[in-house]
Coordinates of C-alpha atoms in Angstrom, one line a residue:
M671 CA 43.8 9.8 0.3
Q672 CA 45.3 9.1 3.7
I673 CA 44.1 6.6 6.3
Q674 CA 43.3 9.4 8.7
D675 CA 41.0 11.0 6.2
L676 CA 38.7 7.9 6.1
P677 CA 35.8 7.4 5.6
F678 CA 35.4 8.8 2.1
P679 CA 33.1 11.8 1.8
D680 CA 31.7 10.0 -1.3
P681 CA 32.9 6.5 -2.2
G682 CA 31.6 7.0 -5.7
V683 CA 29.4 4.9 -8.1
P684 CA 31.0 1.5 -8.7
D685 CA 31.2 -0.3 -12.0
A686 CA 29.5 -3.5 -10.7
R687 CA 29.0 -5.2 -14.1
S688 CA 31.5 -7.8 -13.3
G689 CA 34.3 -8.6 -10.8
P690 CA 37.2 -7.5 -13.1
R691 CA 35.4 -4.3 -14.0
F692 CA 34.9 -3.6 -10.3
L693 CA 38.6 -4.2 -9.5
W694 CA 39.6 -1.9 -12.4
W695 CA 37.2 0.8 -11.1
L696 CA 38.8 0.6 -7.6
F697 CA 42.3 0.9 -9.1
R698 CA 41.3 4.0 -11.1
N699 CA 39.7 5.6 -8.1
Q700 CA 43.0 5.6 -6.1
L701 CA 45.3 6.3 -9.0
G702 CA 47.3 8.9 -7.0
G703 CA 48.1 6.3 -4.3
Q704 CA 49.0 3.7 -6.9
L705 CA 51.5 6.1 -8.6
K706 CA 53.1 6.9 -5.3
S707 CA 53.5 3.2 -4.6
L708 CA 54.9 2.6 -8.1
A709 CA 57.5 5.4 -7.6
W710 CA 58.7 4.1 -4.2
G711 CA 58.6 0.6 -5.6
L712 CA 60.9 1.5 -8.5
L713 CA 63.3 3.2 -6.1
H714 CA 63.3 0.1 -3.8
F715 CA 63.8 -2.5 -6.6
A716 CA 66.2 -0.4 -8.5
A717 CA 68.4 0.1 -5.4
V718 CA 68.3 -3.7 -4.8
S719 CA 69.2 -4.5 -8.4
A720 CA 72.0 -2.0 -8.5
L721 CA 73.9 -3.7 -5.6
P722 CA 75.3 -6.5 -7.8
F723 CA 76.9 -3.9 -10.1
C724 CA 78.5 -2.2 -7.1
V725 CA 79.8 -5.6 -5.9
G726 CA 81.1 -6.4 -9.3
I727 CA 83.0 -3.1 -9.5
A728 CA 84.4 -3.7 -6.0
V729 CA 85.6 -7.2 -6.8
Q730 CA 87.2 -6.0 -10.0
A731 CA 88.8 -3.1 -8.1
V732 CA 90.4 -5.5 -5.6
I733 CA 91.7 -7.7 -8.4
D734 CA 93.1 -4.6 -10.2
R735 CA 94.4 -3.2 -6.9
S736 CA 92.5 0.1 -7.6
G737 CA 91.8 2.0 -4.4
T738 CA 89.9 4.7 -6.2
R739 CA 87.4 2.4 -7.8
L740 CA 87.0 0.4 -4.5
A741 CA 86.1 3.7 -2.7
L742 CA 83.7 4.5 -5.5
A743 CA 82.1 1.1 -5.2
G744 CA 81.8 1.6 -1.5
G745 CA 80.1 4.9 -1.9
L746 CA 77.7 3.5 -4.5
M747 CA 76.9 0.6 -2.2
A748 CA 76.1 3.0 0.6
L749 CA 73.9 5.1 -1.6
C750 CA 72.1 2.0 -2.8
C751 CA 71.5 0.8 0.7
A752 CA 70.1 4.2 1.7
A753 CA 67.9 4.3 -1.3
N754 CA 66.8 0.7 -0.6
A755 CA 65.9 1.6 3.0
L756 CA 64.0 4.7 2.0
G757 CA 62.2 3.1 -0.8
D758 CA 61.2 0.0 1.2
T759 CA 59.9 2.1 4.1
F760 CA 57.7 4.3 2.0
L761 CA 56.7 1.4 -0.4
H762 CA 55.3 -0.4 2.6
R763 CA 53.6 2.7 3.9
T764 CA 51.9 3.5 0.6
A765 CA 51.0 -0.2 -0.1
I766 CA 49.3 -0.5 3.3
T767 CA 47.5 2.8 2.7
N768 CA 46.3 1.6 -0.7
W769 CA 45.2 -1.7 0.8
I770 CA 43.2 -0.1 3.6
T771 CA 41.7 2.6 1.5
A772 CA 40.5 0.2 -1.1
A773 CA 39.0 -2.1 1.5
A774 CA 37.4 0.9 3.3
R775 CA 35.9 2.1 0.0
V776 CA 34.3 -1.3 -0.6
Q777 CA 32.9 -1.4 2.9
Q778 CA 31.4 2.0 2.5
L779 CA 29.8 1.0 -0.8
L780 CA 28.4 -2.1 0.8
A781 CA 27.0 -0.2 3.8
R782 CA 25.4 2.4 1.5
K783 CA 23.9 -0.4 -0.6
A784 CA 22.5 -2.1 2.5
A785 CA 21.0 1.2 3.7
L786 CA 19.5 1.8 0.3
L787 CA 17.9 -1.6 -0.1
G788 CA 16.9 -2.0 3.5
S789 CA 15.1 -5.3 4.3
A790 CA 14.9 -6.1 0.6
L791 CA 18.7 -6.9 0.7
T792 CA 18.4 -10.1 2.7
R793 CA 15.4 -11.2 0.5
R794 CA 17.7 -11.3 -2.5
V795 CA 21.1 -12.2 -0.9
A796 CA 21.7 -14.4 2.0
A797 CA 22.8 -12.5 5.2
G798 CA 25.8 -14.8 5.6
E799 CA 27.0 -13.8 2.1
V800 CA 26.7 -10.1 2.9
V801 CA 28.8 -10.7 6.1
A802 CA 31.4 -12.7 4.1
V803 CA 31.7 -9.9 1.5
S804 CA 32.0 -7.1 4.0
T805 CA 34.7 -8.9 6.1
G806 CA 37.0 -11.4 4.4
D807 CA 36.3 -10.4 0.8
V808 CA 37.1 -6.8 1.2
E809 CA 40.6 -7.7 2.5
K810 CA 41.3 -9.8 -0.6
I811 CA 40.0 -7.1 -2.9
G812 CA 42.2 -4.6 -1.2
W813 CA 45.2 -6.9 -1.5
F814 CA 45.0 -7.2 -5.3
V815 CA 44.4 -3.5 -5.8
E816 CA 47.4 -2.7 -3.7
A817 CA 49.6 -5.5 -5.3
V818 CA 49.2 -4.1 -8.8
S819 CA 51.5 -1.2 -8.3
R820 CA 54.2 -3.3 -6.6
F821 CA 54.0 -5.9 -9.4
T822 CA 54.3 -3.1 -12.0
A823 CA 57.4 -1.7 -10.3
A824 CA 58.9 -5.2 -10.1
A825 CA 58.2 -5.9 -13.8
L826 CA 59.8 -2.6 -14.9
T827 CA 62.8 -3.3 -12.7
I828 CA 63.3 -6.7 -14.3
V829 CA 63.2 -5.2 -17.8
L830 CA 65.6 -2.5 -16.7
V831 CA 68.1 -5.1 -15.3
C832 CA 67.9 -7.2 -18.4
V833 CA 68.7 -4.3 -20.7
S834 CA 71.5 -3.3 -18.4
L835 CA 73.0 -6.8 -18.4
L836 CA 72.8 -6.9 -22.1
V837 CA 74.7 -3.7 -22.4
Y838 CA 77.1 -4.6 -19.6
Q839 CA 78.0 -8.1 -20.6
P840 CA 76.2 -9.2 -23.9
A841 CA 77.3 -12.8 -23.8
L842 CA 75.7 -13.5 -20.4
G843 CA 73.0 -10.9 -20.8
V844 CA 71.5 -12.9 -23.7
V845 CA 71.3 -16.0 -21.5
V846 CA 69.5 -14.1 -18.8
I847 CA 67.1 -12.4 -21.3
M848 CA 66.2 -15.8 -22.7
G849 CA 65.7 -17.4 -19.3
L850 CA 63.6 -14.8 -17.6
P851 CA 60.5 -15.0 -19.8
V852 CA 60.5 -18.8 -19.1
L853 CA 60.6 -18.1 -15.4
A854 CA 57.8 -15.5 -15.6
L855 CA 55.5 -17.6 -17.9
A856 CA 56.2 -21.1 -16.6
V857 CA 53.5 -21.0 -14.0
L858 CA 50.8 -19.6 -16.4
P859 CA 49.4 -23.1 -17.4
L860 CA 48.9 -23.9 -13.7
L861 CA 47.1 -20.6 -12.9
P862 CA 43.6 -21.6 -14.3
R863 CA 43.5 -24.7 -12.2
A864 CA 44.8 -22.9 -9.1
T865 CA 42.2 -20.2 -9.7
R866 CA 39.4 -22.8 -10.0
R867 CA 40.4 -24.4 -6.8
A868 CA 40.6 -21.1 -5.1
D869 CA 37.1 -20.3 -6.3
V870 CA 35.8 -23.6 -4.9
Q871 CA 37.4 -22.9 -1.6
R872 CA 35.9 -19.4 -1.4
E873 CA 32.4 -20.6 -2.4
R874 CA 32.5 -23.4 0.2
A875 CA 33.8 -21.0 2.8
G876 CA 31.0 -18.6 2.0
R877 CA 28.4 -21.3 2.4
A878 CA 29.9 -22.3 5.7
T879 CA 29.8 -18.7 6.9
E880 CA 26.2 -18.4 5.8
L881 CA 25.3 -21.6 7.7
A882 CA 27.2 -20.4 10.8
S883 CA 25.4 -17.0 10.7
D884 CA 22.0 -18.5 10.3
T885 CA 22.7 -21.1 13.1
V886 CA 23.8 -18.4 15.5
A887 CA 20.8 -16.2 14.7
G888 CA 18.4 -19.0 15.3
L889 CA 20.2 -20.6 18.2
R890 CA 17.4 -19.8 20.7
V891 CA 14.8 -21.5 18.5
L892 CA 17.1 -24.4 17.8
R893 CA 17.5 -25.0 21.5
G894 CA 13.8 -24.9 21.9
I895 CA 13.1 -27.7 19.4
G896 CA 16.3 -29.7 20.1
G897 CA 17.8 -29.0 16.7
E898 CA 21.3 -27.9 17.9
E899 CA 23.1 -31.2 17.0
L900 CA 21.5 -31.4 13.6
F901 CA 22.8 -27.9 12.6
L902 CA 26.1 -28.5 14.3
D903 CA 26.6 -31.7 12.2
R904 CA 25.7 -29.6 9.1
Y905 CA 28.3 -27.0 10.0
R906 CA 30.9 -29.7 10.7
R907 CA 30.4 -31.2 7.3
A908 CA 30.5 -27.7 5.7
S909 CA 33.8 -26.9 7.6
Q910 CA 35.3 -30.2 6.5
E911 CA 34.5 -29.4 2.9
V912 CA 36.2 -26.0 3.3
R913 CA 39.2 -27.7 4.8
H914 CA 39.5 -30.2 1.9
A915 CA 39.1 -27.4 -0.6
A916 CA 41.8 -25.4 1.1
V917 CA 44.2 -28.3 1.1
R918 CA 43.6 -28.9 -2.6
S919 CA 44.1 -25.2 -3.3
A920 CA 47.3 -25.1 -1.1
R921 CA 48.8 -28.0 -3.0
M922 CA 48.5 -26.2 -6.3
W923 CA 50.0 -23.0 -4.9
S924 CA 52.8 -24.9 -3.3
L925 CA 53.6 -26.5 -6.7
I926 CA 53.6 -23.0 -8.2
A927 CA 56.0 -21.8 -5.4
A928 CA 58.3 -24.8 -6.0
I929 CA 58.5 -24.0 -9.7
Q930 CA 59.3 -20.3 -8.8
V931 CA 62.3 -21.7 -6.7
L932 CA 63.4 -24.4 -9.1
L933 CA 63.6 -22.5 -12.4
P934 CA 65.6 -19.5 -11.0
G935 CA 68.0 -22.0 -9.6
L936 CA 68.4 -23.7 -12.9
L937 CA 68.9 -20.3 -14.6
L938 CA 71.6 -19.4 -12.0
I939 CA 73.4 -22.7 -12.7
A940 CA 73.3 -22.0 -16.4
V941 CA 74.7 -18.5 -16.0
V942 CA 77.5 -19.7 -13.7
W943 CA 78.4 -22.6 -16.0
H944 CA 78.5 -20.4 -19.1
G945 CA 80.2 -17.6 -17.3
V946 CA 83.0 -19.8 -16.0
H947 CA 83.7 -20.9 -19.6
L948 CA 83.8 -17.3 -20.7
A949 CA 86.2 -16.4 -17.8
R950 CA 88.5 -19.2 -18.7
E951 CA 88.6 -18.0 -22.3
G952 CA 89.4 -14.5 -21.0
R953 CA 86.3 -13.0 -22.6
I954 CA 84.9 -11.6 -19.3
G955 CA 86.5 -10.6 -16.1
V956 CA 85.8 -12.0 -12.6
G957 CA 84.0 -8.8 -11.5
E958 CA 81.7 -9.1 -14.5
L959 CA 80.9 -12.7 -13.7
V960 CA 80.1 -11.8 -10.1
T961 CA 77.9 -8.9 -11.2
V962 CA 75.8 -11.1 -13.5
Y963 CA 75.6 -13.9 -11.0
S964 CA 74.5 -11.5 -8.2
S965 CA 72.0 -9.9 -10.5
V966 CA 70.4 -13.2 -11.4
M967 CA 70.3 -14.2 -7.8
L968 CA 68.6 -10.9 -6.7
L969 CA 66.1 -11.0 -9.6
T970 CA 64.4 -13.9 -7.8
Y971 CA 63.1 -11.2 -5.4
P972 CA 61.1 -9.1 -7.9
L973 CA 60.1 -12.3 -9.7
R974 CA 58.3 -13.4 -6.6
H975 CA 55.8 -10.6 -7.3
F976 CA 54.6 -12.5 -10.4
E977 CA 53.5 -15.3 -8.1
E978 CA 52.0 -12.9 -5.6
I979 CA 49.9 -11.0 -8.3
A980 CA 48.6 -14.3 -9.6
M981 CA 47.6 -15.4 -6.1
A982 CA 46.1 -12.0 -5.3
Y983 CA 44.0 -12.0 -8.5
S984 CA 42.9 -15.6 -8.0
F985 CA 41.6 -14.9 -4.5
S986 CA 40.2 -11.5 -5.2
R987 CA 38.4 -12.3 -8.4
P988 CA 35.6 -14.4 -6.7
S989 CA 35.5 -11.9 -3.9
A990 CA 35.1 -9.0 -6.4
R991 CA 32.4 -11.0 -8.2
R992 CA 30.4 -11.4 -5.0
A993 CA 30.9 -7.8 -4.1
A994 CA 29.8 -6.7 -7.6
R995 CA 26.8 -8.9 -7.3
V996 CA 25.7 -7.2 -4.1
L997 CA 26.5 -3.7 -5.4
S998 CA 24.6 -4.3 -8.6
L999 CA 21.3 -4.9 -6.8
E1000 CA 18.8 -2.1 -7.3
R1001 CA 15.6 -1.1 -5.6
A1002 CA 12.5 -2.6 -7.1
T1003 CA 11.1 0.9 -7.5
D1004 CA 12.9 4.0 -8.7
T1005 CA 14.0 6.3 -5.9
G1006 CA 15.9 8.7 -8.0
G1007 CA 14.4 11.6 -6.3
S1008 CA 12.7 13.1 -9.3
R1009 CA 10.6 15.3 -7.0
A1010 CA 11.7 18.0 -4.6
A1011 CA 13.1 17.0 -1.3
E1012 CA 10.0 17.8 0.7
V1013 CA 8.2 15.5 3.2
P1014 CA 4.6 15.1 2.0
S1015 CA 1.6 14.7 4.3
G1016 CA -1.9 13.3 3.9
D1017 CA -3.6 10.0 3.4
L1018 CA -1.5 6.9 2.8
Y1019 CA -2.8 4.9 -0.1
D1020 CA -1.7 1.7 -1.8
P1021 CA -3.1 1.4 -5.4
A1022 CA -2.2 -2.3 -5.7
T1023 CA -4.5 -3.4 -2.8
G1024 CA -6.8 -0.4 -2.4
L1025 CA -5.7 0.1 1.2
L1026 CA -6.3 3.6 2.5
A1027 CA -4.9 4.9 5.8
P1028 CA -6.5 8.3 6.6
A1029 CA -4.2 11.0 7.9
G1030 CA -4.1 11.3 11.7
R1031 CA -5.9 8.0 12.2
L1032 CA -5.0 4.6 13.6
T1033 CA -5.6 2.0 10.9
A1034 CA -5.3 -1.7 11.5
V1035 CA -4.8 -4.2 8.7
V1036 CA -5.7 -7.8 8.9
C1037 CA -4.2 -10.1 6.3
G1038 CA -4.3 -13.9 6.5
D1039 CA -0.9 -14.2 4.7
P1040 CA 2.0 -13.0 6.8
D1041 CA 4.3 -12.8 3.8
A1042 CA 1.8 -10.7 1.9
A1043 CA 1.5 -8.4 4.9
G1044 CA 5.3 -8.0 5.1
R1045 CA 5.5 -7.1 1.4
L1046 CA 2.7 -4.6 1.8
A1047 CA 4.3 -3.0 4.8
E1048 CA 7.5 -2.6 2.9
R1049 CA 5.6 -1.0 -0.1
L1050 CA 3.9 1.4 2.3
G1051 CA 7.4 2.5 3.4
G1052 CA 8.5 3.2 -0.1
H1053 CA 11.1 0.4 -0.3
A1054 CA 9.3 -2.5 -2.0
C1055 CA 11.1 -5.7 -2.6
E1056 CA 9.4 -6.3 -6.0
E1057 CA 8.3 -4.2 -8.9
G1058 CA 4.9 -2.7 -8.8
T1059 CA 2.9 0.5 -8.3
S1060 CA 4.3 2.8 -5.6
A1061 CA 2.3 3.7 -2.5
L1062 CA 1.1 7.3 -2.4
L1063 CA 1.4 9.7 0.6
G1064 CA -0.8 12.8 0.1
G1065 CA -1.0 11.8 -3.6
V1066 CA 2.8 11.8 -4.0
P1067 CA 4.4 8.5 -5.1
L1068 CA 7.0 7.5 -2.5
D1069 CA 9.4 6.1 -5.1
E1070 CA 9.6 9.6 -6.7
L1071 CA 10.9 11.2 -3.5
P1072 CA 14.6 11.2 -2.5
L1073 CA 15.2 8.2 -0.3
D1074 CA 15.9 10.2 2.9
C1075 CA 12.6 12.1 2.5
A1076 CA 10.6 8.9 1.9
R1077 CA 12.1 7.4 5.1
T1078 CA 11.6 10.5 7.1
A1079 CA 7.9 10.5 6.1
V1080 CA 7.2 6.8 6.6
L1081 CA 8.9 4.6 9.2
V1082 CA 8.4 0.8 8.9
Q1083 CA 9.1 -1.5 11.8
D1084 CA 9.1 -5.1 10.5
K1085 CA 8.1 -8.1 12.5
D1086 CA 11.6 -9.0 13.5
P1087 CA 13.3 -5.7 14.4
V1088 CA 17.0 -5.7 15.2
L1089 CA 18.5 -4.2 18.4
L1090 CA 22.2 -3.3 18.1
S1091 CA 24.5 -3.8 21.0
G1092 CA 25.2 -0.7 23.2
T1093 CA 23.4 1.2 25.9
L1094 CA 19.7 2.0 25.9
R1095 CA 20.6 5.7 25.3
E1096 CA 22.5 4.7 22.2
L1097 CA 19.5 2.6 21.0
L1098 CA 17.3 5.7 21.2
D1099 CA 20.0 7.9 19.5
V1100 CA 18.0 8.0 16.3
P1101 CA 16.7 10.8 14.1
A1102 CA 13.5 12.0 15.8
S1103 CA 11.0 14.8 15.5
G1104 CA 11.5 15.9 19.2
G1105 CA 7.8 15.7 19.8
V1106 CA 8.0 12.5 21.9
A1107 CA 10.3 12.1 24.9
A1108 CA 12.1 8.9 25.5
E1109 CA 10.3 8.3 28.8
E1110 CA 6.9 8.7 27.0
A1111 CA 7.9 6.2 24.3
L1112 CA 9.1 3.6 26.8
A1113 CA 6.0 4.0 28.9
A1114 CA 3.7 3.6 25.9
A1115 CA 5.5 0.4 24.9
Q1116 CA 5.2 -0.9 28.5
C1117 CA 9.0 -1.2 29.0
E1118 CA 9.1 -0.9 32.8
D1119 CA 10.1 -4.5 33.4
V1120 CA 12.5 -4.4 30.5
L1121 CA 14.3 -1.4 32.1
A1122 CA 14.5 -3.2 35.4
A1123 CA 16.0 -6.3 33.7
L1124 CA 18.5 -4.2 31.8
V1125 CA 19.7 -2.4 35.0
Q1126 CA 19.9 -5.7 36.9
G1127 CA 22.1 -7.2 34.1
S1128 CA 24.4 -4.2 33.8
L1129 CA 26.9 -3.7 36.5
G1130 CA 27.2 -0.1 37.8
A1131 CA 24.3 1.1 35.7
E1132 CA 22.0 3.1 38.0
D1133 CA 20.3 5.0 35.2
P1134 CA 18.3 2.7 33.0
M1135 CA 19.4 4.7 30.0
D1136 CA 23.0 3.6 30.7
A1137 CA 22.1 -0.1 30.8
R1138 CA 23.7 -2.2 28.1
I1139 CA 21.9 -4.3 25.5
T1140 CA 23.7 -7.3 24.3
E1141 CA 24.1 -8.1 20.5
R1142 CA 20.7 -8.3 18.9
G1143 CA 19.2 -8.2 22.4
R1144 CA 19.9 -11.9 23.0
S1145 CA 19.7 -11.6 26.8
L1146 CA 16.1 -10.4 26.5
S1147 CA 13.0 -12.3 25.7
G1148 CA 11.2 -11.9 22.4
G1149 CA 8.5 -9.8 23.9
Q1150 CA 11.0 -7.5 25.6
R1151 CA 12.9 -7.0 22.3
Q1152 CA 9.6 -6.2 20.6
R1153 CA 8.7 -3.6 23.2
L1154 CA 12.1 -1.9 23.1
A1155 CA 11.9 -1.8 19.3
L1156 CA 8.4 -0.3 19.5
A1157 CA 9.6 2.3 21.9
R1158 CA 12.4 3.3 19.5
S1159 CA 9.8 3.6 16.7
L1160 CA 7.5 5.7 18.8
F1161 CA 10.3 7.9 20.0
T1162 CA 11.2 8.6 16.3
D1163 CA 7.7 10.1 15.9
P1164 CA 7.5 9.9 12.1
E1165 CA 4.6 11.4 10.0
V1166 CA 3.5 7.9 9.2
L1167 CA 4.4 4.8 11.3
V1168 CA 3.8 1.3 10.0
L1169 CA 4.1 -1.5 12.5
D1170 CA 4.1 -5.2 11.4
E1171 CA 3.0 -7.5 14.2
P1172 CA 4.5 -5.3 17.0
T1173 CA 3.0 -7.4 19.9
S1174 CA 3.1 -11.0 18.6
A1175 CA 5.4 -12.1 21.4
V1176 CA 3.6 -10.1 24.2
D1177 CA 1.0 -11.5 26.7
S1178 CA -2.6 -10.3 26.4
H1179 CA -2.7 -7.9 29.4
T1180 CA 0.5 -6.1 28.3
E1181 CA -0.8 -6.1 24.8
A1182 CA -3.9 -4.3 25.9
R1183 CA -1.9 -1.6 27.7
I1184 CA 0.4 -1.2 24.7
A1185 CA -2.6 -0.8 22.4
Q1186 CA -3.9 2.0 24.6
G1187 CA -0.5 3.6 24.9
V1188 CA 0.2 3.6 21.2
R1189 CA -3.3 5.1 20.5
E1190 CA -2.8 7.9 22.9
L1191 CA 0.8 8.7 21.9
R1192 CA 0.1 8.7 18.2
T1193 CA -3.0 10.9 18.4
G1194 CA -3.0 13.1 15.3
R1195 CA -0.4 11.0 13.5
T1196 CA -1.0 8.4 10.9
T1197 CA -0.4 4.9 12.2
V1198 CA -0.8 1.6 10.3
V1199 CA -0.7 -1.7 12.3
F1200 CA -0.6 -5.1 10.7
T1201 CA -2.1 -7.5 13.2
S1202 CA -4.7 -10.1 13.9
S1203 CA -4.8 -9.4 17.7
P1204 CA -8.4 -8.5 18.8
L1205 CA -6.9 -6.2 21.5
L1206 CA -5.1 -4.0 18.9
L1207 CA -7.9 -4.2 16.4
D1208 CA -10.5 -3.0 19.0
R1209 CA -8.4 0.2 19.6
A1210 CA -8.1 1.1 15.9
D1211 CA -10.1 3.9 14.3
R1212 CA -10.7 1.7 11.3
V1213 CA -9.9 -1.9 10.3
A1214 CA -9.1 -3.0 6.7
F1215 CA -9.4 -6.7 5.9
L1216 CA -7.3 -7.9 3.0
H1217 CA -8.2 -11.1 1.1
A1218 CA -6.6 -12.4 -2.1
G1219 CA -4.4 -9.3 -2.3
E1220 CA -7.1 -6.7 -2.1
V1221 CA -9.1 -4.8 0.5
A1222 CA -12.3 -6.9 1.0
A1223 CA -13.9 -5.1 3.9
V1224 CA -13.4 -1.9 5.9
G1225 CA -15.1 -1.0 9.2
G1226 CA -14.8 -1.3 12.9
H1227 CA -13.4 -4.4 14.6
R1228 CA -16.7 -5.5 16.2
E1229 CA -18.7 -4.7 13.1
L1230 CA -16.5 -6.9 10.9
L1231 CA -16.7 -9.7 13.4
R1232 CA -20.4 -9.7 13.0
T1233 CA -20.6 -9.1 9.3
E1234 CA -17.5 -10.6 7.6
P1235 CA -17.0 -14.4 8.1
R1236 CA -13.6 -14.4 6.4
Y1237 CA -12.4 -11.7 8.8
R1238 CA -13.8 -13.6 11.8
A1239 CA -12.0 -16.7 10.6
V1240 CA -8.7 -14.9 10.7
V1241 CA -9.2 -13.1 14.0
T1242 CA -11.0 -15.8 16.0
R1243 CA -9.0 -18.7 14.4
E1244 CA -12.3 -20.3 13.2
T1245 CA -12.1 -22.9 10.5
E1246 CA -13.2 -21.9 7.0
D1247 CA -16.2 -24.3 7.2
E1248 CA -17.4 -22.8 10.4
A1249 CA -17.1 -19.3 9.0
V1250 CA -18.9 -20.1 5.8
S1251 CA -21.6 -22.0 7.7
A1252 CA -22.2 -19.0 9.9
H1253 CA -22.4 -16.8 6.9
D1254 CA -25.0 -19.0 5.3
G1255 CA -27.1 -19.1 8.4
H1256 CA -27.0 -22.8 9.3
D1257 CA -28.1 -23.2 12.8
R1258 CA -25.7 -25.5 14.4
A1259 CA -22.6 -24.2 12.8
G1260 CA -23.9 -20.6 13.2
V1261 CA -24.2 -21.1 16.9
H1262 CA -20.6 -21.9 17.1
G1263 CA -19.7 -18.8 15.0
V1264 CA -21.9 -16.5 17.2
D1265 CA -20.5 -18.0 20.3
G1266 CA -17.0 -17.3 19.1
V1267 CA -17.8 -13.7 18.5
R1268 CA -19.4 -13.4 21.9
E1269 CA -16.3 -15.0 23.6
V1270 CA -14.0 -12.5 21.8
L1271 CA -16.2 -9.5 22.8
K1272 CA -16.4 -10.8 26.4
E1273 CA -12.7 -11.1 26.6
L1274 CA -12.2 -7.6 25.3
E1275 CA -14.5 -6.2 27.9
E1276 CA -12.7 -8.1 30.7
I1277 CA -9.3 -6.9 29.6
E1278 CA -10.6 -3.3 29.3
E1279 CA -11.7 -3.5 32.9
T1280 CA -8.4 -4.8 34.2
A1281 CA -6.3 -2.4 32.0

C-alpha cells in the first residue's frame, strides 16, 4: 500500500478486544510494508556495522604496509557507505509510509464507526475523547506499528555483530556478548513506572481536550450566562495537571535515556581496557582492537531502538486502548442487513410506544420529556441508542435492513443539527431524491434573511450558493442555523422525514410560515415532527400525545386542547393542578383552563391572518 493509494478501499474489521490486540491487528494488515522496512533496515544497519571491520582491516594493512589490503579495505568502505545511504533512504521512506498508512487506517475505521453509530456515539463516548483518538492517538499508534520493523532489524543486526565478533576475536567478543544483554535489559525495571506515568499523562491530556472541546462548543451559551471565567479556570487547572504529568513522565524517560548512554560507555571502557592488555600480551593485533572498539561504539546506534520501541509502546498502548474502546462500540440494534437492500414504504410504526405515522401524512408528536422524544426520534430512524424493539416501516423492521437502506428511507434531524464549514452549495451537496430543488427547500425553511446575511459576510460572493458558512455555523444565530439545517433535510426529500424540535429557536411569525412551507413541500411524503409549538401542531394532519412512554391520545390539535388536560398542560404550559382541575370541572380553575385554550386558538387565528 502506497500513500498515493489512500484511502483504503476497505480498512477491514479490527480486532478491538484490547489495545495490544488492536496493535497486532494493524501490524498484520500491513505485513508487506513491514517486511520492506525490515529488509531496508537490515541493509542499513548491516552496512553501518560492517564499517568497523573495514576500518580494522585498513589499520592493520597500514601497520603491515600492505597496499593491496588497504585498497581492498577502501573498496569495502565505499561499498558499505553506498549500501548505508541506499538502505537509510529507503528505510526512511518505507517507515514513513507504514506510519501514515497505519494512522490513515485507524482514522478510516473511526470515521466508519462514527457514521455507523450516528448520534448514539456521543451518548456513549465524550466528543472530546473521539477528537483526541482521531488526532493525537492515531499518530502514536502509527509510530509504534512503524517502529516494530526497525526495532526488529536493529535486534537482528546486534545478534549478527555479536556472532561476528565472537568469530573474529573470541577474547573480546565474549566481553561484548556478556555486556550487550545487560545494556538491552537494564531499563526493563523502569519501563512499568514510565508506562504508568505516560498513561496518566495521556488520560489527563484527554480530559483537558474534552474540556476544551466542550467549552468551545458552548462558548456562546457561556458568554450569555457569564460562565467564561469559571470554565477557563477549570481548563487552566486541567492544563496544569497535564503539564505536571508530562514533567513526571519526562523525568523517567530522561533517566532511561541516561542509562542508555552510561552503560554503553562503561562497556566501551571495559572493552578497551581488556583489549589493551591483550594487545600488550600480543594476543590480538592493533587492527583487531580498533575493529572491536569501533563495533561496540557503533552498536549504541541500533541499541537506541530498544529505548524507542519501549517509548513507542508506552505511548501507543493507552492510545490503542482508547481507539479499541471506540471501535468496539456496537449499535444497540442489529443492522446486519438480513433483508434485501430495498427501501420499504408505508406506515411508520413504533411498537414500544404505539406511535403510528401514516404514510403520506404530517404527524406531530407531543412529548413532555425532551430526552424521551430524542430517543424515540432516533429509534424511528433505525439507529436507537439503547436496546429495544425496532421501529417498522411498511411492516419491515428497520434494524433488519442494511444501514444505507434504512438511512435512505428515514432521515432524522435532531434538535441540535451540525453545519459543517464551507459554502452553502457544499452544505446542500447531500444525497437527494431530486424531487425538491434547493431554492424550494430554502424558501420552505424561510431562509431569505439567512442567505442575505451569508452574502453580506462573504466577500466576493454574489451568488448566495457561494456564500461561506463558518465552522458549525457560529456566525449565525440559533434560529438561522436551524432553518439552514431544515432546508438541507427538506432538499434531501427522503421517504420519511423525522424532525426533532426544528423551530425551537425561531420567532412565532417565521415559525407559522415554516409550518405552512413544510406542509406544502412534504405533501404526499411521511413527515414526523416532535414539537410542542401550537403553530406546527395546528398544521399537522394528526397529533399523537405521548405520556409515560406510550401514546395516550391521538387526534387534531384543537380537539386535544379541548379534551386532553395533560396535552393542554404541555402545549399551553399550564400547571398540572390547573389541568386536572379543568378536567374535573371545577368552576374557577376550569375557567382558567378554558381561557388558556381560547387564548391559544385566538393566537393561531391571528397568525394565520398575518401569514
